[in-house]
Amino acid sequence: MSTRVFLVDDHAMVRAGVRSELGDAVTVVGEAADVDSAIAGIRAAAPDVVLLDVHLPGGDGRAVLEALRAELPETRWLALSVSDAAEDVIAVIRAGARGYVTKTISGPDLRAAVQRVAEGDVVFSPRLAGFVLDAFAATSPSAPQPEDPATDPGLDLLSAREREVMQLLARGYTYREIGSRLFISVKTVESHASNVLRKLQLSNRNELTRWAATNRLL
């Protein structure tokens, strides 16, 4: 079944552009341009994923999320914004969003981000992941702090190339972006990523990001 998506942005042209980029990969079940209409529309549609702008007439994206998160626990939230300010990113993530991407994202990467969020993963534009993790670590006194830069013996199982891929994956880079940075094919990146998860006994990127943060590898 196609992922059901609800779009929230105060610019009609942006919503139309996002619809076009998503194409047939998802089913868009509704749109809204402000906080009140977003809350009403999302409540009625109960989508799988909400693509949510951060700044809206009548409030902000966080207000929409906070109003509905408990009521719609199966709905996942992905912020899509022009802003890459730390305070905007951290505020919406703290409210419960599963990720944050900027509007410079390409169509294929946006479709992939929506699918990953729908499957329960977390997604960040590459440059945002690091300071989000830093912010949460700084305000979480109970978080485990390893004595050494990397304490998990699983790290020793990774080759040098797998370590490079692991760090970029944990920071939120797409396979295509990793391939471009490391001058390898997307298929090779996928192979390394599979090996990394298998060797570290992790299930997905969400677990990998947490593992990398715990071991201070970001």
Short mmCIF file of C-alpha atoms in Angstrom, two decimals:
data_model
loop_
_atom_site.label_atom_id
_atom_site.label_comp_id
_atom_site.label_asym_id
_atom_site.label_seq_id
_atom_site.Cartn_x
_atom_site.Cartn_y
_atom_site.Cartn_z
CA MET A 1 0.00 0.00 0.00
CA SER A 2 1.24 3.47 -0.89
CA THR A 3 2.43 5.70 1.96
CA ARG A 4 -0.24 8.29 2.79
CA VAL A 5 1.24 11.78 3.15
CA PHE A 6 -0.19 15.09 4.36
CA LEU A 7 1.52 18.35 3.29
CA VAL A 8 1.72 21.41 5.55
CA ASP A 9 3.23 24.58 4.10
CA ASP A 10 1.91 28.13 3.88
CA HIS A 11 2.94 28.53 0.22
CA ALA A 12 0.67 26.88 -2.36
CA MET A 13 3.47 26.78 -4.93
CA VAL A 14 5.71 24.91 -2.52
CA ARG A 15 2.98 22.37 -1.82
CA ALA A 16 2.44 21.93 -5.57
CA GLY A 17 6.17 21.46 -6.10
CA VAL A 18 6.40 18.89 -3.33
CA ARG A 19 3.42 17.01 -4.77
CA SER A 20 5.13 16.96 -8.14
CA GLU A 21 8.44 15.73 -6.70
CA LEU A 22 6.75 12.98 -4.70
CA GLY A 23 4.87 11.84 -7.80
CA ASP A 24 3.35 8.37 -7.64
CA ALA A 25 5.70 7.23 -4.89
CA VAL A 26 3.13 8.24 -2.24
CA THR A 27 -0.53 9.18 -1.95
CA VAL A 28 -1.06 12.78 -0.85
CA VAL A 29 -4.21 12.70 1.29
CA GLY A 30 -4.43 16.38 2.20
CA GLU A 31 -2.83 19.80 2.42
CA ALA A 32 -2.92 22.73 4.83
CA ALA A 33 -1.45 26.22 4.94
CA ASP A 34 -1.76 27.17 8.62
CA VAL A 35 -1.82 25.66 12.08
CA ASP A 36 -5.59 25.37 12.56
CA SER A 37 -6.33 23.84 9.16
CA ALA A 38 -3.36 21.51 9.54
CA ILE A 39 -4.62 20.18 12.86
CA ALA A 40 -8.13 19.64 11.48
CA GLY A 41 -6.94 18.08 8.23
CA ILE A 42 -4.38 15.74 9.76
CA ARG A 43 -6.86 14.65 12.42
CA ALA A 44 -9.37 13.74 9.70
CA ALA A 45 -6.90 12.05 7.35
CA ALA A 46 -4.70 10.22 9.91
CA PRO A 47 -1.82 10.00 7.41
CA ASP A 48 1.25 7.80 7.66
CA VAL A 49 3.62 10.77 7.30
CA VAL A 50 3.18 14.52 7.70
CA LEU A 51 5.59 16.77 5.79
CA LEU A 52 5.61 19.78 8.05
CA ASP A 53 6.98 23.29 7.55
CA VAL A 54 8.49 24.86 10.67
CA HIS A 55 7.05 28.38 10.35
CA LEU A 56 3.30 28.72 9.73
CA PRO A 57 0.59 31.37 10.04
CA GLY A 58 -1.03 31.06 13.45
CA GLY A 59 1.97 29.44 15.11
CA ASP A 60 4.60 26.96 14.04
CA GLY A 61 5.01 23.35 13.03
CA ARG A 62 5.76 22.34 16.57
CA ALA A 63 2.28 23.48 17.64
CA VAL A 64 0.69 21.15 15.08
CA LEU A 65 2.83 18.25 16.16
CA GLU A 66 2.23 18.77 19.86
CA ALA A 67 -1.53 19.03 19.32
CA LEU A 68 -1.75 15.69 17.53
CA ARG A 69 1.18 13.50 18.52
CA ALA A 70 -0.59 11.72 21.39
CA GLU A 71 -3.85 11.46 19.43
CA LEU A 72 -2.21 9.97 16.32
CA PRO A 73 0.65 7.78 17.60
CA GLU A 74 1.01 5.91 14.29
CA THR A 75 1.56 9.12 12.28
CA ARG A 76 5.19 10.08 11.73
CA TRP A 77 6.42 13.61 11.21
CA LEU A 78 9.13 14.92 8.89
CA ALA A 79 10.00 18.61 8.96
CA LEU A 80 10.61 20.17 5.53
CA SER A 81 11.79 23.74 5.87
CA VAL A 82 13.92 26.45 4.31
CA SER A 83 15.42 27.04 7.76
CA ASP A 84 18.52 25.23 8.92
CA ALA A 85 18.77 27.18 12.18
CA ALA A 86 19.70 25.02 15.15
CA GLU A 87 16.84 26.30 17.30
CA ASP A 88 14.23 25.40 14.66
CA VAL A 89 15.63 21.92 14.11
CA ILE A 90 15.98 21.05 17.77
CA ALA A 91 12.55 22.44 18.72
CA VAL A 92 10.66 20.30 16.23
CA ILE A 93 12.74 17.19 16.96
CA ARG A 94 12.11 17.60 20.68
CA ALA A 95 8.38 17.86 19.90
CA GLY A 96 8.53 14.42 18.27
CA ALA A 97 9.46 14.78 14.59
CA ARG A 98 11.35 11.82 13.13
CA GLY A 99 13.55 13.98 10.96
CA TYR A 100 14.31 17.34 9.42
CA VAL A 101 15.31 18.11 5.84
CA THR A 102 15.74 21.44 4.12
CA LYS A 103 13.98 22.53 0.94
CA THR A 104 17.24 22.21 -1.01
CA ILE A 105 16.68 18.43 -0.95
CA SER A 106 16.35 16.75 -4.34
CA GLY A 107 13.17 14.99 -5.43
CA PRO A 108 14.63 11.47 -5.22
CA ASP A 109 16.12 12.19 -1.79
CA LEU A 110 12.81 13.60 -0.55
CA ARG A 111 10.96 10.50 -1.70
CA ALA A 112 13.55 8.34 0.04
CA ALA A 113 13.31 10.43 3.22
CA VAL A 114 9.53 10.07 3.35
CA GLN A 115 9.79 6.31 2.89
CA ARG A 116 12.45 5.97 5.57
CA VAL A 117 10.40 7.96 8.06
CA ALA A 118 7.31 5.90 7.22
CA GLU A 119 9.34 2.78 8.04
CA GLY A 120 10.34 4.17 11.43
CA ASP A 121 13.81 5.47 10.60
CA VAL A 122 15.14 8.96 11.34
CA VAL A 123 16.27 11.33 8.61
CA PHE A 124 18.31 14.53 8.68
CA SER A 125 19.90 16.68 6.03
CA PRO A 126 23.60 15.85 6.37
CA ARG A 127 24.83 19.03 8.04
CA LEU A 128 22.02 18.97 10.63
CA ALA A 129 22.54 15.54 12.18
CA GLY A 130 25.67 16.39 14.11
CA PHE A 131 24.40 19.34 16.07
CA VAL A 132 21.06 17.66 16.79
CA LEU A 133 22.90 14.76 18.41
CA ASP A 134 25.22 17.18 20.22
CA ALA A 135 22.23 19.10 21.58
CA PHE A 136 20.55 15.98 22.92
CA ALA A 137 23.76 14.66 24.43
CA ALA A 138 24.41 17.99 26.17
CA THR A 139 20.98 17.98 27.82
CA SER A 140 20.82 14.30 28.74
CA PRO A 141 22.80 13.77 31.96
CA SER A 142 21.78 10.13 32.13
CA ALA A 143 23.15 9.34 28.69
CA PRO A 144 26.07 6.89 28.84
CA GLN A 145 29.43 8.55 28.28
CA PRO A 146 32.20 6.19 27.25
CA GLU A 147 35.63 6.72 28.72
CA ASP A 148 37.38 6.33 25.39
CA PRO A 149 36.53 7.83 21.98
CA ALA A 150 35.22 4.44 20.85
CA THR A 151 34.63 1.55 23.23
CA ASP A 152 32.48 -0.86 21.24
CA PRO A 153 34.61 -3.82 20.09
CA GLY A 154 32.43 -4.04 16.99
CA LEU A 155 34.34 -1.10 15.55
CA ASP A 156 37.40 -3.32 15.16
CA LEU A 157 35.41 -5.59 12.84
CA LEU A 158 34.97 -2.80 10.27
CA SER A 159 37.39 -2.14 7.45
CA ALA A 160 38.69 1.40 6.90
CA ARG A 161 36.19 1.93 4.08
CA GLU A 162 33.32 0.53 6.14
CA ARG A 163 34.19 2.98 8.91
CA GLU A 164 33.99 5.85 6.42
CA VAL A 165 30.61 4.67 5.17
CA MET A 166 29.40 4.08 8.72
CA GLN A 167 30.17 7.64 9.82
CA LEU A 168 28.50 9.20 6.79
CA LEU A 169 25.43 6.98 7.17
CA ALA A 170 25.14 7.91 10.84
CA ARG A 171 25.34 11.61 9.94
CA GLY A 172 22.37 11.27 7.61
CA TYR A 173 23.99 11.21 4.17
CA THR A 174 22.16 9.36 1.39
CA TYR A 175 23.77 6.49 -0.49
CA ARG A 176 24.18 8.77 -3.51
CA GLU A 177 25.90 11.46 -1.45
CA ILE A 178 28.20 8.91 0.19
CA GLY A 179 29.13 7.51 -3.20
CA SER A 180 29.98 10.98 -4.50
CA ARG A 181 32.11 11.82 -1.46
CA LEU A 182 34.01 8.53 -1.50
CA PHE A 183 34.12 8.11 -5.30
CA ILE A 184 32.38 4.74 -5.24
CA SER A 185 29.14 3.50 -6.78
CA VAL A 186 25.79 3.52 -5.00
CA LYS A 187 25.73 -0.28 -5.19
CA THR A 188 29.10 -0.43 -3.44
CA VAL A 189 27.81 1.93 -0.75
CA GLU A 190 24.79 -0.32 -0.24
CA SER A 191 27.08 -3.34 0.13
CA HIS A 192 29.26 -1.57 2.70
CA ALA A 193 26.17 -0.35 4.60
CA SER A 194 24.79 -3.88 4.79
CA ASN A 195 28.13 -5.15 6.08
CA VAL A 196 28.32 -2.40 8.69
CA LEU A 197 24.86 -3.17 10.10
CA ARG A 198 25.56 -6.91 10.10
CA LYS A 199 28.94 -6.62 11.83
CA LEU A 200 27.63 -4.20 14.44
CA GLN A 201 24.45 -6.28 14.90
CA LEU A 202 22.22 -3.28 14.24
CA SER A 203 18.92 -3.24 12.38
CA ASN A 204 18.69 0.19 10.76
CA ARG A 205 20.13 3.70 10.45
CA ASN A 206 18.35 4.88 13.57
CA GLU A 207 20.22 2.32 15.66
CA LEU A 208 23.46 3.08 13.81
CA THR A 209 23.17 6.82 14.54
CA ARG A 210 22.59 6.15 18.24
CA TRP A 211 25.50 3.68 18.31
CA ALA A 212 27.82 6.17 16.62
CA ALA A 213 26.77 8.96 18.98
CA THR A 214 27.30 6.78 22.05
CA ASN A 215 30.76 5.89 20.82
CA ARG A 216 31.58 9.51 19.88
CA LEU A 217 32.11 8.72 16.23
CA LEU A 218 30.10 11.58 14.70
#
